[in-house]
PDB file of C-alpha atoms in Angstrom:
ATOM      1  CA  UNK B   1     -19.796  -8.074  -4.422  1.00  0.00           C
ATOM      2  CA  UNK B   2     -19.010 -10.233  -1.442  1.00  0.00           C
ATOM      3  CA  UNK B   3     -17.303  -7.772   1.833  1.00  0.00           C
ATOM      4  CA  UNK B   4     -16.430  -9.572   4.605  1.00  0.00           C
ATOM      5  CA  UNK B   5     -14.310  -8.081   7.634  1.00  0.00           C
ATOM      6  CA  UNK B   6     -11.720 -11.021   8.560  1.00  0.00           C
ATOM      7  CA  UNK B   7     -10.211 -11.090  12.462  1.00  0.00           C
ATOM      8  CA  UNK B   8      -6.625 -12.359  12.672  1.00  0.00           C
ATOM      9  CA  UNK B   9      -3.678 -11.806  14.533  1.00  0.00           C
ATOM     10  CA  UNK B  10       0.035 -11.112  14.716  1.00  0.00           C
ATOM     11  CA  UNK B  11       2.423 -11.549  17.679  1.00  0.00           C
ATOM     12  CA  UNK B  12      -0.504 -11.013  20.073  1.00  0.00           C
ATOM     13  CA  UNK B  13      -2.022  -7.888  18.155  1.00  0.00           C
ATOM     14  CA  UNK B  14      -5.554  -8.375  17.231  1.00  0.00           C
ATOM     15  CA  UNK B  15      -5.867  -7.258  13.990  1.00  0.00           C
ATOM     16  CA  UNK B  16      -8.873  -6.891  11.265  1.00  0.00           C
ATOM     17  CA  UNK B  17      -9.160  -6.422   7.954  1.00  0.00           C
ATOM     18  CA  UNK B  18     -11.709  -6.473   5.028  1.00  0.00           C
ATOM     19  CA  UNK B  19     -12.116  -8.789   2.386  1.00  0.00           C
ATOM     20  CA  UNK B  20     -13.714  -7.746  -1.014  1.00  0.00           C
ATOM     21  CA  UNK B  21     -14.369  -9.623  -4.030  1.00  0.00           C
ATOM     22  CA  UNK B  22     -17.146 -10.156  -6.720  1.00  0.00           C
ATOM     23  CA  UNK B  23     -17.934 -13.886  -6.056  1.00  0.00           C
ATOM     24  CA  UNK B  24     -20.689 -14.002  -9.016  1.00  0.00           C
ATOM     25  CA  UNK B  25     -18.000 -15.836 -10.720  1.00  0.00           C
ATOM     26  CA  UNK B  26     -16.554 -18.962  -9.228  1.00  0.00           C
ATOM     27  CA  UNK B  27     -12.434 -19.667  -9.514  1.00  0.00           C
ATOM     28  CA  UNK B  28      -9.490 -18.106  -8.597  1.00  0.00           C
ATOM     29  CA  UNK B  29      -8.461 -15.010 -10.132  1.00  0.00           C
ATOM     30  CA  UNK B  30      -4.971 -12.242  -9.816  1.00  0.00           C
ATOM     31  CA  UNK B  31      -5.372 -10.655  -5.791  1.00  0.00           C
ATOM     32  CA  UNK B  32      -4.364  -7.311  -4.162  1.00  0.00           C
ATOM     33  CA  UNK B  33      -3.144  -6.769  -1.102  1.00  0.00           C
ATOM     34  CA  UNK B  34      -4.150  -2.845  -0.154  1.00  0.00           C
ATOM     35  CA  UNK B  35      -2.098  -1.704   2.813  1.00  0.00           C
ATOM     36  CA  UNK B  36      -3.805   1.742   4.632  1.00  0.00           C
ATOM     37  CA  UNK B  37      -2.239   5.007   4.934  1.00  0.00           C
ATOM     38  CA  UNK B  38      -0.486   6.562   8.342  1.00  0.00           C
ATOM     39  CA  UNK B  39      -4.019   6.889  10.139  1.00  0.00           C
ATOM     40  CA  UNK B  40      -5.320   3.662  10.241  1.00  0.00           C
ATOM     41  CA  UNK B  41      -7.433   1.524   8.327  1.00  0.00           C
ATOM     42  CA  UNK B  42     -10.728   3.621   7.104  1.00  0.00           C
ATOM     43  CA  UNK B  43     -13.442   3.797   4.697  1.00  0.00           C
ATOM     44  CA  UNK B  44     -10.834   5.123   1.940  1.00  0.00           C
ATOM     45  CA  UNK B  45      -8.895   2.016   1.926  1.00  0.00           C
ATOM     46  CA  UNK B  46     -11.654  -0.049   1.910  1.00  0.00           C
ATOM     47  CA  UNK B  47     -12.824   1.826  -0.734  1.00  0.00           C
ATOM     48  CA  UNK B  48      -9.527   1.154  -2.952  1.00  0.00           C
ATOM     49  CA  UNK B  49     -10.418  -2.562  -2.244  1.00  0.00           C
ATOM     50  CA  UNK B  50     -13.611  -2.505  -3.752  1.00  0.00           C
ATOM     51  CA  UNK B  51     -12.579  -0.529  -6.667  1.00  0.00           C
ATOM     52  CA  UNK B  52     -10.247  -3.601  -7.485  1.00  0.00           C
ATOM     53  CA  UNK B  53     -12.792  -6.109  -7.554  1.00  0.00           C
ATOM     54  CA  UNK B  54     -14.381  -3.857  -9.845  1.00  0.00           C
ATOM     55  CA  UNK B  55     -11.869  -4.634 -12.150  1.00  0.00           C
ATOM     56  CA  UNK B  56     -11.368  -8.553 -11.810  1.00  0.00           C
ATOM     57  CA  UNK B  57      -9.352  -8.848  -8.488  1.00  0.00           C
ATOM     58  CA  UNK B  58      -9.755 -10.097  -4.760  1.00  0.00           C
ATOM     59  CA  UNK B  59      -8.538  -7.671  -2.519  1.00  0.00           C
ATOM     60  CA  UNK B  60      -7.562  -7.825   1.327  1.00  0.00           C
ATOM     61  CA  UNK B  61      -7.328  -4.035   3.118  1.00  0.00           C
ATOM     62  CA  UNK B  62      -5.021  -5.425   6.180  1.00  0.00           C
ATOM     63  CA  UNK B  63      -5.053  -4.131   8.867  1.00  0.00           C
ATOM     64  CA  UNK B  64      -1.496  -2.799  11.050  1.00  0.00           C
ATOM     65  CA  UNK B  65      -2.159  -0.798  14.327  1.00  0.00           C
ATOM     66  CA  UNK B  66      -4.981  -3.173  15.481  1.00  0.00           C
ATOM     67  CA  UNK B  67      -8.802  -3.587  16.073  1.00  0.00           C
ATOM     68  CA  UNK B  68      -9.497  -2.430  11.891  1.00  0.00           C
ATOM     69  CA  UNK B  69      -9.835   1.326  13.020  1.00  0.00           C
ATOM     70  CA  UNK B  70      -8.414   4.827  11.968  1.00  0.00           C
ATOM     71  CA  UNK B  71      -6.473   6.333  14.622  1.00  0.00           C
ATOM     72  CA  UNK B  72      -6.238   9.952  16.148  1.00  0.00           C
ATOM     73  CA  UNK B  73      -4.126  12.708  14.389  1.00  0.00           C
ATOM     74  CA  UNK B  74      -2.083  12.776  17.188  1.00  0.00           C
ATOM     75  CA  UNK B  75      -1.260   9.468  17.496  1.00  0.00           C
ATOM     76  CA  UNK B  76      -0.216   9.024  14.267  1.00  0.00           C
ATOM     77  CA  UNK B  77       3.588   9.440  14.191  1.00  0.00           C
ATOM     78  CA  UNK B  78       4.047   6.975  17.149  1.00  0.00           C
ATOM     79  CA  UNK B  79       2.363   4.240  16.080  1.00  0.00           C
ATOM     80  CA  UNK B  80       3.559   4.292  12.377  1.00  0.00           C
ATOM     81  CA  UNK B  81       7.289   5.355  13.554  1.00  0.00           C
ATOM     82  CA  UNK B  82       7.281   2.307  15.809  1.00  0.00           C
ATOM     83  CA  UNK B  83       6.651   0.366  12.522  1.00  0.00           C
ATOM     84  CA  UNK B  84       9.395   2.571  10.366  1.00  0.00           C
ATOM     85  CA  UNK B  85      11.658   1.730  12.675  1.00  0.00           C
ATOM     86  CA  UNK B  86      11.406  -1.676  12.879  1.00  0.00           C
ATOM     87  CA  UNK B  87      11.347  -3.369   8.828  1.00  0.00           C
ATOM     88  CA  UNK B  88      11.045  -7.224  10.893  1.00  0.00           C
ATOM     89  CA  UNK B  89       7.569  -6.035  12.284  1.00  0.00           C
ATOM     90  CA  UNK B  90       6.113  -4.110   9.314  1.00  0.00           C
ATOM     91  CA  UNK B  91       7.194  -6.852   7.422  1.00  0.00           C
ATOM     92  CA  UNK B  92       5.665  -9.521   9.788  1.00  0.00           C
ATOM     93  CA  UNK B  93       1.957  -7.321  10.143  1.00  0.00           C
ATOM     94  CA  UNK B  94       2.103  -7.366   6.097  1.00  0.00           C
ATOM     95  CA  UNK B  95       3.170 -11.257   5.760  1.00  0.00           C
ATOM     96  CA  UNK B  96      -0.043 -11.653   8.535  1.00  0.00           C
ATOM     97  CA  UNK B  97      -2.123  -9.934   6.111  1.00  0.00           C
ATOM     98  CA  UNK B  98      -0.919 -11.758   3.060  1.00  0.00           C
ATOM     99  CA  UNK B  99      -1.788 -14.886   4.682  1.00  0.00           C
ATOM    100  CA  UNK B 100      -5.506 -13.597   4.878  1.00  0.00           C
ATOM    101  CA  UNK B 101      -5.451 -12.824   1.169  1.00  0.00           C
ATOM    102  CA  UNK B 102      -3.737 -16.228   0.432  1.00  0.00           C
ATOM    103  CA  UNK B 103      -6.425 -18.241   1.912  1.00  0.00           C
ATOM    104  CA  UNK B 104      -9.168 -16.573   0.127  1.00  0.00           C
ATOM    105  CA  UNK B 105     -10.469 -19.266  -2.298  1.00  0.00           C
ATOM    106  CA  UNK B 106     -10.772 -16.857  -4.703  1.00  0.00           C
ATOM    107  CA  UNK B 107      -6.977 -15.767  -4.857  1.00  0.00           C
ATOM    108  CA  UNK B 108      -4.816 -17.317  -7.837  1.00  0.00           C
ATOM    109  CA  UNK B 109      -1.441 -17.799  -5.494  1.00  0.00           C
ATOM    110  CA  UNK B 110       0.661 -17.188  -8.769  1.00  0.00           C
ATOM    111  CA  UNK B 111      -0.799 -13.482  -9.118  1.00  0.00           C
ATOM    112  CA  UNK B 112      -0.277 -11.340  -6.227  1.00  0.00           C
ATOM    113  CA  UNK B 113       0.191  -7.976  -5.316  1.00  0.00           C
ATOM    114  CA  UNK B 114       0.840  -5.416  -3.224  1.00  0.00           C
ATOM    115  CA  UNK B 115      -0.492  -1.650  -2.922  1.00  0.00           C
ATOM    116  CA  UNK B 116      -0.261   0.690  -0.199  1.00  0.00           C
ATOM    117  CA  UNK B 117      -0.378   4.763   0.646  1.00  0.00           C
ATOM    118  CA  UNK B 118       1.657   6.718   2.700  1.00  0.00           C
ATOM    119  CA  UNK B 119       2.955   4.377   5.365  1.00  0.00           C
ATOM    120  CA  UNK B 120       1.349   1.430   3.462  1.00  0.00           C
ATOM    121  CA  UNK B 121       3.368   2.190   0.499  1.00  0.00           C
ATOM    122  CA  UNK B 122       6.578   1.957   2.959  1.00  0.00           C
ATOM    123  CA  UNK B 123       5.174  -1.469   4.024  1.00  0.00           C
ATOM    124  CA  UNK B 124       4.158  -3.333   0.578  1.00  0.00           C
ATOM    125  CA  UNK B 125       7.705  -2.213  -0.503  1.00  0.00           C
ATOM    126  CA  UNK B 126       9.437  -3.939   3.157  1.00  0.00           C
ATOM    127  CA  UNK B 127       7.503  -7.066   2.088  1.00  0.00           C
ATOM    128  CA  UNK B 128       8.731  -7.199  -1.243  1.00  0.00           C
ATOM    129  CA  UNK B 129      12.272  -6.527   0.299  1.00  0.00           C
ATOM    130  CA  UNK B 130      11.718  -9.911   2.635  1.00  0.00           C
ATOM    131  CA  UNK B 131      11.503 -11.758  -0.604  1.00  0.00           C
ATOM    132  CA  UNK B 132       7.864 -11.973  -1.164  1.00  0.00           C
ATOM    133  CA  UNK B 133       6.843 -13.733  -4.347  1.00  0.00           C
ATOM    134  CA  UNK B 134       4.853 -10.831  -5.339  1.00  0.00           C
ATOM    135  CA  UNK B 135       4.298  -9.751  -9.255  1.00  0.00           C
ATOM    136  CA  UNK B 136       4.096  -6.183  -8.260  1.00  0.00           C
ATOM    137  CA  UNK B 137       4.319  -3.239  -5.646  1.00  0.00           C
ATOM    138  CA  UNK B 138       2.923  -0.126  -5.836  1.00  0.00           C
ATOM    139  CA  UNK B 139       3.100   2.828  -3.392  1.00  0.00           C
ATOM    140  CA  UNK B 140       1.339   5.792  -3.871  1.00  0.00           C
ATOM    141  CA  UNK B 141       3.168   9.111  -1.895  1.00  0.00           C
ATOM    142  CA  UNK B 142       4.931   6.172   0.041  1.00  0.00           C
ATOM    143  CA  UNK B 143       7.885   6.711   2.153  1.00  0.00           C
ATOM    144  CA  UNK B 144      10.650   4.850   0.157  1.00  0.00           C
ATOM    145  CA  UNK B 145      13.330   4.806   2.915  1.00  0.00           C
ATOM    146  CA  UNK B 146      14.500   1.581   4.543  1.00  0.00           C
ATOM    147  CA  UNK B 147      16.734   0.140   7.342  1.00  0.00           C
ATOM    148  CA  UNK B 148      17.615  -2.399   4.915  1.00  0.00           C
ATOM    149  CA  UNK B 149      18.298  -1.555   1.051  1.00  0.00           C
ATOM    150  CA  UNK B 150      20.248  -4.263   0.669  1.00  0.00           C
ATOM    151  CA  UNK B 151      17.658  -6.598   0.525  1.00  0.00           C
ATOM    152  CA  UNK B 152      16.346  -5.012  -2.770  1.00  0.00           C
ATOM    153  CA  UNK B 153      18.346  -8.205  -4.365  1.00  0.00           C
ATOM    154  CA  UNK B 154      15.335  -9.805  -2.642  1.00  0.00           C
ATOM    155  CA  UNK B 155      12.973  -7.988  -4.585  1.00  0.00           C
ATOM    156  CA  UNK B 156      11.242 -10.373  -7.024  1.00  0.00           C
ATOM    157  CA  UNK B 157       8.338  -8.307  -8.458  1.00  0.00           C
ATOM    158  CA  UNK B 158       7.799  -4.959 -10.571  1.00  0.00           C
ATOM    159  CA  UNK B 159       8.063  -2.032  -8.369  1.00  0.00           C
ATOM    160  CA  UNK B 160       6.120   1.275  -9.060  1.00  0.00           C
ATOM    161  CA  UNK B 161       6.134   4.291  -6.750  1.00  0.00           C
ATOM    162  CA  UNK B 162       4.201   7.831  -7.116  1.00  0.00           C
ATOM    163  CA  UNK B 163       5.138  10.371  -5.335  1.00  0.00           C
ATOM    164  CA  UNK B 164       4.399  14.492  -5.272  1.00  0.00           C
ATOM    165  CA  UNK B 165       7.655  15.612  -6.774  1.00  0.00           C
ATOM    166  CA  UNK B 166       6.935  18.682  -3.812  1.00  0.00           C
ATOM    167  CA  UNK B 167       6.065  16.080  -0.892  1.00  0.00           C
ATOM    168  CA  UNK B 168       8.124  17.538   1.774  1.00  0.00           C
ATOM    169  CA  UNK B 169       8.123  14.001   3.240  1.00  0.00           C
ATOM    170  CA  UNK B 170      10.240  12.152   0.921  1.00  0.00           C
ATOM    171  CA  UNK B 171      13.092  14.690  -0.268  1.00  0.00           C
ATOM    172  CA  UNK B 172      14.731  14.356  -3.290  1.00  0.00           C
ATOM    173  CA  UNK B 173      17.464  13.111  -1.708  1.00  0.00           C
ATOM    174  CA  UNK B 174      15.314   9.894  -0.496  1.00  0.00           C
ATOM    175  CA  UNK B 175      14.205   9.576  -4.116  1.00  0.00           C
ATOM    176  CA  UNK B 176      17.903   9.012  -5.027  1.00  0.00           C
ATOM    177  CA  UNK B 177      18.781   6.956  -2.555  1.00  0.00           C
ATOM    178  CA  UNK B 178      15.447   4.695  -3.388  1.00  0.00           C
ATOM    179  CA  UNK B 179      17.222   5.150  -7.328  1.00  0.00           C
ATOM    180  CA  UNK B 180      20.317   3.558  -6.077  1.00  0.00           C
ATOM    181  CA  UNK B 181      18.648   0.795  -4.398  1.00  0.00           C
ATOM    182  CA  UNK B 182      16.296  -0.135  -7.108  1.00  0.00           C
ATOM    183  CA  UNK B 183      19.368  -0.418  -9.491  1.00  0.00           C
ATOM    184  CA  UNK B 184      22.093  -2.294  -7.125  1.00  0.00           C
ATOM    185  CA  UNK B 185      19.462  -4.642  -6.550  1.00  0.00           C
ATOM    186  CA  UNK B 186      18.776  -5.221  -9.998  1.00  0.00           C
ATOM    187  CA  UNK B 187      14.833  -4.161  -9.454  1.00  0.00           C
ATOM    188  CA  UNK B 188      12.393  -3.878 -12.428  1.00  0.00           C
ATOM    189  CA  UNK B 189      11.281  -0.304 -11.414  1.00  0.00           C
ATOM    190  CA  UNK B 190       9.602   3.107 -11.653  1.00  0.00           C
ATOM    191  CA  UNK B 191       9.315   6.111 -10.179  1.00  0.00           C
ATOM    192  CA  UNK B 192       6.620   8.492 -11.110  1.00  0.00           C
ATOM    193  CA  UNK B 193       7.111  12.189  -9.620  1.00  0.00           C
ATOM    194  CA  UNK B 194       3.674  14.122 -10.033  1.00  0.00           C
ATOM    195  CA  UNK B 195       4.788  18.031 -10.801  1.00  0.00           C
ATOM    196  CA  UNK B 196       2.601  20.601  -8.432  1.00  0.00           C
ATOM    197  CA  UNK B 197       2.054  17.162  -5.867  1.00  0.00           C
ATOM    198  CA  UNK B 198       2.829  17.426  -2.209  1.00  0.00           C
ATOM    199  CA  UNK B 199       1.778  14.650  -0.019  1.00  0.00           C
ATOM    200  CA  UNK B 200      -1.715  12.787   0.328  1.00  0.00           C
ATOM    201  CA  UNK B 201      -2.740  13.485  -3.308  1.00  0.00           C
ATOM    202  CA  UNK B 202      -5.129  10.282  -3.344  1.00  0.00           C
ATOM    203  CA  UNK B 203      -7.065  11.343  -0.060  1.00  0.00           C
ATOM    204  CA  UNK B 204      -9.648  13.632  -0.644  1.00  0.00           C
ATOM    205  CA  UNK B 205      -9.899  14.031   3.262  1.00  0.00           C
ATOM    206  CA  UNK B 206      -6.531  16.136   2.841  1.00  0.00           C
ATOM    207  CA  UNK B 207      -8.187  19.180   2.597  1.00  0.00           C
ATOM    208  CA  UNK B 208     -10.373  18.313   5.182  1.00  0.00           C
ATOM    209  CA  UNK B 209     -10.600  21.610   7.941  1.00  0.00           C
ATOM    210  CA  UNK B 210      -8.100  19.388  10.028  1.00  0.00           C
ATOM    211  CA  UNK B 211      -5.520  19.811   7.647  1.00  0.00           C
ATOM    212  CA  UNK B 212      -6.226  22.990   5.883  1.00  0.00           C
ATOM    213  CA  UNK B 213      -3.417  24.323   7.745  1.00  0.00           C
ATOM    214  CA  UNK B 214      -0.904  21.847   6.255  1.00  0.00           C
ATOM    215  CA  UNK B 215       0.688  22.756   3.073  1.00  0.00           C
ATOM    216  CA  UNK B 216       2.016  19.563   2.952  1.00  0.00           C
ATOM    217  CA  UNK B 217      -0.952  17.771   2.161  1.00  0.00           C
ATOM    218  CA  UNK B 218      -3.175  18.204  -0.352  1.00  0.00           C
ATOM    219  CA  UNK B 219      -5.760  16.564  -2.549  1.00  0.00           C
ATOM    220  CA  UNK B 220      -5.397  16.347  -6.071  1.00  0.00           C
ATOM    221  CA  UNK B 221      -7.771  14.940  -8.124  1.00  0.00           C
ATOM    222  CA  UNK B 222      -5.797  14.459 -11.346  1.00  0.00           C
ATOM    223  CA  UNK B 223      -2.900  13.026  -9.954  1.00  0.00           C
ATOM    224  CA  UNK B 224      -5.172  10.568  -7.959  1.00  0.00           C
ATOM    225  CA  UNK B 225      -6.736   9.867 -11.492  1.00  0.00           C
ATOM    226  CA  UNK B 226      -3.128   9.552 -12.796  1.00  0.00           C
ATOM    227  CA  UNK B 227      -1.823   7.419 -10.468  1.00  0.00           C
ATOM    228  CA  UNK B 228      -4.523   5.104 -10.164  1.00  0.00           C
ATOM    229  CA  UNK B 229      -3.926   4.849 -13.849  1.00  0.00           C
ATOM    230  CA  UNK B 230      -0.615   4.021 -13.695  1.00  0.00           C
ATOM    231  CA  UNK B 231      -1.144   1.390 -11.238  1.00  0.00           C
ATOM    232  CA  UNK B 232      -3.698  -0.379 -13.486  1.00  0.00           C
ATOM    233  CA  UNK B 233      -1.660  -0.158 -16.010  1.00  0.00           C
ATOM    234  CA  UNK B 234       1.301  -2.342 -13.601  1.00  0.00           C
ATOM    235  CA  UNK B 235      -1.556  -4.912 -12.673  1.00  0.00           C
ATOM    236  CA  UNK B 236      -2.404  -5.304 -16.639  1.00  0.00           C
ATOM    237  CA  UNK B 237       1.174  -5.896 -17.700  1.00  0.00           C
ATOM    238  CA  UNK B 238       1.719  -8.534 -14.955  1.00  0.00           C
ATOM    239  CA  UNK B 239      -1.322 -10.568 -14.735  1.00  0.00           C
TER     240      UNK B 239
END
């Protein structure tokens, strides 16, 4: 397996990401882009990255706050709500990634995607809304609201999202607005609500002492197990 942290840049931002990909095997072959979760870009995500090339893919962990570094827990909501607040820049940081991804020899141009947790999730799913030619989005316990859900028409790949059907951070009533955007937009989607789930069910750091006191995030390895699952099951039907 070939790991290579790449330095690039958007609108003045130094960012840096991590390339992964088995290069035992010359060509090009289907890529992921893996977008981090709400505190920064960490051994987790890289992990995910690796996992993929375990199963045939190159994949690009981008990097969106800067510097390819997790972030403190207090910091957290500004720096991702300046991004959830603005689709043209979470957009932009993901298209900045994608173009690291892209210009991986390894990466078969026709057979993209995009993951992403948490926040991540959120921005795979604003890059697909630019009009991305993506084959698939997936966000797992991603935030699925959006300044713009008209540009779901825009949308040209399969969409999955998994979410804790208890995650007090996206209400049923964001599910149904998501629903109504999926279908006016004429979207190829799914939504997979994990029963007993709150947030952060694919981070085992959730229960972590930091967080011990949040109910609203929680580790669960079955639904990790499940989602991942479901995910690979996306990837297969596409590529």
């Amino acid at each position: 397996m070939h790991i290579v942290d790449i330095e690039y840049a958007h609108n003045g931002r130094r960012l840096l990401g991590q390339l992964a990909v088995d290069d035992s095997t010359p060509g090009t072959r289907p890529a992921v882009l893996v977008c981090h979760e709400g505190n920064g870009l960490g051994a987790l995500t890289k992990g995910v990255a690796e996992r993929l090339t375990e199963l045939g893919y190159v994949a690009f962990a981008l990097d969106y706050y800067g510097d390819g570094k997790e972030i403190a827990a207090e910091d957290m909501m500004a720096r991702f709500g300046e991004l959830r607040d603005n689709p043209e820049l979470t957009r932009g940081l993901a298209t900045a990634g994608l173009r690291v991804l892209l210009a991986s020899e390894y990466t078969d141009p026709n057979r993209v995607a995009a993951i992403g947790y948490c926040f991540g999730g959120t921005m795979a799913l604003e890059l697909a809304r630019a009009g991305t030619p993506l084959s698939a989005v997936v966000g797992f316990h991603a935030g699925l609201a959006t300044a713009a859900p008209a540009d779901a028409k825009n949308i040209a790949g399969k969409v999955l999202v998994i979410i804790g059907a208890d995650d007090p951070f996206v209400l049923p009533e964001e599910r149904a607005a998501f629903e109504a955007e999926m279908r006016a937009g004429g979207v190829d989607w799914q939504l997979l609500l994990l029963g007993g789930n709150v947030h952060s069910f694919t981070n085992p750091a959730a229960d972590a002492a930091v967080h011990a006191a949040n109910p609203a995030l929680r580790y669960d390895a079955a639904a990790d197990s499940r989602s991942w699952q479901a995910m690979r099951n996306l990837l297969d039907e596409v590529f």
